[in-house]
XYZ file of C-alpha atoms in Angstrom:
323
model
C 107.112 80.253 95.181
C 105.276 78.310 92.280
C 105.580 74.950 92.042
C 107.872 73.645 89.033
C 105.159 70.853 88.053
C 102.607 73.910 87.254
C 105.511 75.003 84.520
C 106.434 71.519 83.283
C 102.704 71.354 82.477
C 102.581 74.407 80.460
C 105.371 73.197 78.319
C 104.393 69.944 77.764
C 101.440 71.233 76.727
C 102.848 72.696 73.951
C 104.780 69.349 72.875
C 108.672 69.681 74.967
C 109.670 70.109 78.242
C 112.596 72.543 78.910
C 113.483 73.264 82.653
C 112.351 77.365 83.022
C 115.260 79.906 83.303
C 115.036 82.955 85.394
C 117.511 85.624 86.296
C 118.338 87.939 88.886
C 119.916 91.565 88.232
C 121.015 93.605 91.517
C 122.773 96.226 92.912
C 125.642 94.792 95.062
C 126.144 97.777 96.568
C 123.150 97.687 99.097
C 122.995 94.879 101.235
C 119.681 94.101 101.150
C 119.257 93.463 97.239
C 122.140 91.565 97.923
C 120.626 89.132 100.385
C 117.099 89.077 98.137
C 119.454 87.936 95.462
C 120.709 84.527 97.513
C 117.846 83.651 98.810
C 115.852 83.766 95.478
C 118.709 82.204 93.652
C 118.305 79.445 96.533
C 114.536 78.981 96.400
C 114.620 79.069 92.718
C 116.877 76.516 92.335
C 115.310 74.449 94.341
C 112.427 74.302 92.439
C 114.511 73.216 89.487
C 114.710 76.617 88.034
C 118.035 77.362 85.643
C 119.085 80.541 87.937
C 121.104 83.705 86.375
C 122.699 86.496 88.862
C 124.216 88.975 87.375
C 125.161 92.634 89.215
C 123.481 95.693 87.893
C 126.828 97.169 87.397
C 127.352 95.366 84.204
C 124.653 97.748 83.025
C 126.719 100.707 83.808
C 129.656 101.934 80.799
C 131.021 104.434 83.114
C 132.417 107.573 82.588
C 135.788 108.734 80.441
C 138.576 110.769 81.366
C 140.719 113.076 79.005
C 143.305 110.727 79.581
C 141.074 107.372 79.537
C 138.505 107.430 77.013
C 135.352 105.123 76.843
C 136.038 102.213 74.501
C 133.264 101.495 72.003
C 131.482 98.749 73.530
C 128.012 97.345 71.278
C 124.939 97.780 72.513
C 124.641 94.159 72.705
C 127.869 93.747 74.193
C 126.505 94.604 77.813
C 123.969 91.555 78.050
C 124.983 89.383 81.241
C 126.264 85.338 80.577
C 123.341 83.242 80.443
C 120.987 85.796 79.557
C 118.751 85.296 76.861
C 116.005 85.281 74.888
C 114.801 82.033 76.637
C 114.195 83.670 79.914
C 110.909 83.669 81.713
C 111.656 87.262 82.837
C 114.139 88.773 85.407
C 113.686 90.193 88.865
C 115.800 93.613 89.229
C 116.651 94.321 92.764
C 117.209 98.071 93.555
C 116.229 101.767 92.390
C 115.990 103.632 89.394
C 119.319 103.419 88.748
C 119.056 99.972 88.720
C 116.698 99.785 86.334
C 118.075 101.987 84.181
C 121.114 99.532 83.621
C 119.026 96.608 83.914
C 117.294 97.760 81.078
C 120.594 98.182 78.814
C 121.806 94.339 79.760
C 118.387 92.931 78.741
C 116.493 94.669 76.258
C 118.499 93.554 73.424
C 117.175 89.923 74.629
C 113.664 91.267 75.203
C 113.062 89.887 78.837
C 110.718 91.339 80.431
C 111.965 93.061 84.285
C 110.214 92.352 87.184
C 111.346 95.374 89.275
C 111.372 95.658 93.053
C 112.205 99.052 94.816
C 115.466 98.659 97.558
C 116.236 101.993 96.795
C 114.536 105.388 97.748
C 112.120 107.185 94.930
C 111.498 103.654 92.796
C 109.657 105.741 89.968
C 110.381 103.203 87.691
C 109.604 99.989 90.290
C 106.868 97.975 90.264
C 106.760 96.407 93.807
C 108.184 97.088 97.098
C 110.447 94.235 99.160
C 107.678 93.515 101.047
C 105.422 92.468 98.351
C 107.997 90.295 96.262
C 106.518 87.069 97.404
C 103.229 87.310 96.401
C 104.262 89.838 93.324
C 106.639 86.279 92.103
C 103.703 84.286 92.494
C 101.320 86.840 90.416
C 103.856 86.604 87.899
C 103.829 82.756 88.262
C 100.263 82.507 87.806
C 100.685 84.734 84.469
C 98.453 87.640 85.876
C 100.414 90.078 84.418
C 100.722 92.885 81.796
C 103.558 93.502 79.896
C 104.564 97.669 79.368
C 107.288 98.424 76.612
C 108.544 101.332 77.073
C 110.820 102.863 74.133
C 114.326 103.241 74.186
C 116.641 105.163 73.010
C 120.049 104.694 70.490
C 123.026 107.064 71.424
C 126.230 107.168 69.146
C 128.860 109.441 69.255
C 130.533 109.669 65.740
C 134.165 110.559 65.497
C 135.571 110.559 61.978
C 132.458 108.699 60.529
C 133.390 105.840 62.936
C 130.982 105.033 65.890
C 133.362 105.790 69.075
C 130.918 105.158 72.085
C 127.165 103.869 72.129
C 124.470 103.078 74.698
C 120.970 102.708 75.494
C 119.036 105.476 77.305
C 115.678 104.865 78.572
C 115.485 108.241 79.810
C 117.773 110.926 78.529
C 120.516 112.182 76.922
C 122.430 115.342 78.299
C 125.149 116.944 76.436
C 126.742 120.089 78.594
C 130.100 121.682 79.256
C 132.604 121.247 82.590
C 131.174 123.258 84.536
C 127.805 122.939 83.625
C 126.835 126.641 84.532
C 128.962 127.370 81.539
C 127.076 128.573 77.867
C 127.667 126.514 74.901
C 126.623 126.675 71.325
C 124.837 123.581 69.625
C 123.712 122.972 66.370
C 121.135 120.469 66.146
C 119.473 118.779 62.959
C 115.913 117.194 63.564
C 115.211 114.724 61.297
C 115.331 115.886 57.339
C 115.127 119.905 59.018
C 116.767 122.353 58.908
C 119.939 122.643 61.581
C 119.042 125.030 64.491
C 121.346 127.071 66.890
C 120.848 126.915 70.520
C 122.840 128.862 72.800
C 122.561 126.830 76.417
C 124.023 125.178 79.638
C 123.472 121.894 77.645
C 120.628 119.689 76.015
C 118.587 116.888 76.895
C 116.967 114.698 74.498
C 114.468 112.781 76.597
C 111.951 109.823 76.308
C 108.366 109.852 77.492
C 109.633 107.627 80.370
C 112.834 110.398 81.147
C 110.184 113.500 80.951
C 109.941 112.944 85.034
C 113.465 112.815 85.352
C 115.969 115.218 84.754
C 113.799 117.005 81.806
C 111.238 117.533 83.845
C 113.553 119.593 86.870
C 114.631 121.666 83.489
C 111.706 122.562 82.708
C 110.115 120.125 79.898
C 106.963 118.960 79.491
C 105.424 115.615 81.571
C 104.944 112.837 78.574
C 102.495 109.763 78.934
C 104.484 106.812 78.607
C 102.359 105.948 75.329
C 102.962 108.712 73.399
C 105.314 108.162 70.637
C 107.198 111.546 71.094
C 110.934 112.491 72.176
C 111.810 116.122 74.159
C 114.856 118.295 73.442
C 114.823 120.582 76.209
C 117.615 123.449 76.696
C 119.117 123.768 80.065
C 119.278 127.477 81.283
C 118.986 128.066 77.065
C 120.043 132.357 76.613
C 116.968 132.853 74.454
C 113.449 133.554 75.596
C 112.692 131.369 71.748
C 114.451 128.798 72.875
C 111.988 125.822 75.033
C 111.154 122.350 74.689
C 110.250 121.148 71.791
C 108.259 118.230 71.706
C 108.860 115.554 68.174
C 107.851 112.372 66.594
C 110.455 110.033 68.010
C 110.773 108.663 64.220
C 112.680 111.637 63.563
C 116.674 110.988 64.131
C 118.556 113.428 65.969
C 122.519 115.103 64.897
C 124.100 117.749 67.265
C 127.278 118.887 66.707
C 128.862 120.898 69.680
C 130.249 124.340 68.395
C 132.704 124.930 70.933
C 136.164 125.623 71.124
C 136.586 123.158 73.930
C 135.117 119.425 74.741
C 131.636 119.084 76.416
C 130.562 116.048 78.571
C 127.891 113.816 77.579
C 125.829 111.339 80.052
C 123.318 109.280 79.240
C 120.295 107.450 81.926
C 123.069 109.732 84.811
C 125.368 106.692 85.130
C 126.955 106.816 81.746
C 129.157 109.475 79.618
C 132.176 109.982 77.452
C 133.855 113.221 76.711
C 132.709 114.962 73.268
C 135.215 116.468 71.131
C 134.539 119.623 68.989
C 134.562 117.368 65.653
C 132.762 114.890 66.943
C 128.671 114.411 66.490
C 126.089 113.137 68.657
C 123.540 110.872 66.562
C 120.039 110.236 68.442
C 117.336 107.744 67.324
C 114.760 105.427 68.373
C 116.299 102.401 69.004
C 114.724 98.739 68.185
C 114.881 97.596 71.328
C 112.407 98.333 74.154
C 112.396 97.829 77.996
C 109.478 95.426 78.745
C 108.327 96.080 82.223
C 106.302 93.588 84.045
C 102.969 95.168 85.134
C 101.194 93.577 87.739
C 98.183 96.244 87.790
C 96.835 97.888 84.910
C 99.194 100.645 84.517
C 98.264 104.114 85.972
C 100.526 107.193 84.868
C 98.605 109.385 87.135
C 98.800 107.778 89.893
C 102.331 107.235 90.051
C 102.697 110.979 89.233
C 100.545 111.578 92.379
C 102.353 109.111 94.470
C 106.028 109.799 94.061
C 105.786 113.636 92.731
C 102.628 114.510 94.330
C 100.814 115.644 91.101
C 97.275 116.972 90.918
C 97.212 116.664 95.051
C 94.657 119.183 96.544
C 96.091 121.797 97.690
C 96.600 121.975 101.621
C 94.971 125.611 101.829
C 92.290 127.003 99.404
C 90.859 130.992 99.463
C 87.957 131.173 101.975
C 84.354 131.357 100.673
C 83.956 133.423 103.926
C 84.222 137.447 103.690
C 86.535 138.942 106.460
C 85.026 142.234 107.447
């Protein structure tokens, strides 16, 4: 743990002294984030850091029922007490899932995550339990990089009024109960023309969602740096209708044309039900996740490591002829 002097030096050099703030985002539902969380809220304090815990849940809007809807909460209506601005950066304990909400509490603050894997795939992480100690110290020591990732707006409108909004750092799915069945969408990119796609639903993803759930629907893998969106069909019922790959300055409309409602979820832990009126509005938001990079980062590496991209293949044709 760094020493508290080495920070008081760094802002007196600049003329004031302010004790350093730090928080802590987790999920409480696994036992061992939970018991990171104490002890670094213990050894933090200690060294006379101003400590913030918050649960990752806070993150997460939930899901609506026909007969309890999703009340509009702002997208800066989800940031945690005590979070702010002023905030060295904050350590998220857990998986992607995590993340994902961690990244809706803080990004209207802009503090950057420093995110360690308790969960299972950790695409998103940065570090692993084990390496937390000397990863806080790296950070410490300011031997770090700092990744923004882009982030998505959602709004549902319902009679010109904004009824339910989020941030998505990876995608937004729009589909009918049950999914497998078809559904008609019309869907407005930018100043273009409307299109009609018949599908199972649509995803509007992110360069950091095309390795999630676009990606197992068939849509294209998109650097991190590349200042695109995706709107990939799900099971569309036209051989013309793929993936289409955009400038992410381009806004998005759908409007559902069903007779019945459709269910919308956006980053998988958050969703309201979508009435036939209503329209889905899509756009880059301001805010960005800022993710803490200890390394220099490596998409294709991480695509090798947790999906097993680009791996040589186990058996190759023999150069040898078989009589």
């Amino acid at each position: 743990m760094c020493n508290y002097e080495l920070h008081k030096k760094r802002y007196l050099k600049f003329g004031y002294l302010s004790v350093p703030k730090v928080g802590i985002i987790y999920n409480d539902e696994k036992p061992i984030a939970n018991s990171i969380a104490i002890e670094l809220k213990q050894k933090f304090t200690e060294q006379s850091w101003d400590v913030c815990v918050a649960s990752g849940i806070g993150g997460i809007l939930g899901y609506s029922t026909p007969r309890s809807p999703v009340c509009h909460t702002p997208i800066e209506g989800l940031t945690p007490p005590g979070f702010d601005s002023s905030m060295e950066f904050v350590i998220v304990l857990g998986g992607d899932g995590t993340v994902l909400s961690a990244s809706r509490q803080v990004a209207p603050c802009g503090i950057p995550m420093l995110t360690v894997n308790t969960g299972h795939m950790g695409f998103l992480t940065e570090a692993y339990i084990n390496q937390l100690p000397k990863a806080i110290e790296q950070v410490m020591e300011g031997n770090y990089d700092i990744e923004e990732r882009g982030m998505l707006a959602v709004k549902v409108f319902r009679k010109d009024a904004v009824f339910w909004e989020a941030l998505c750092l990876n995608e937004m799915v729009l589909h009918r109960e049950p999914l497998t069945s078809m559904c008609h969408f019309e869907i407005a990119i930018g100043g273009h023309a409307a299109v009609d796609i018949a599908a199972d639903g649509i995803i509007v993803s992110t360069p950091t969602g095309s390795t999630a759930y676009s990606l197992s629907a068939g849509g294209p893998v998109v650097a991190p740096g590349v200042a695109v969106l995706a709107l990939v069909p799900i099971c569309p019922h036209s051989l013309a209708s793929r993936a289409l790959v955009f400038p992410d300055r381009e806004p998005v409309n759908i409007h559902p044309v069903n007779a019945t409602q459709l269910v919308m979820t956006v980053d998988g832990n958050a969703g309201c039900y979508i009435l036939p009126e209503d329209r889905v509005y899509i756009e880059k938001s301001n805010y960005s996740a800022r993710f803490i990079r200890l390394q220099s980062p490596e998409f294709f590496r991480i695509l090798r490591e947790k999906l097993g991209w680009g791996l040589p293949h186990i058996a190759k044709p023999s150069s040898v002829e078989i009589p």
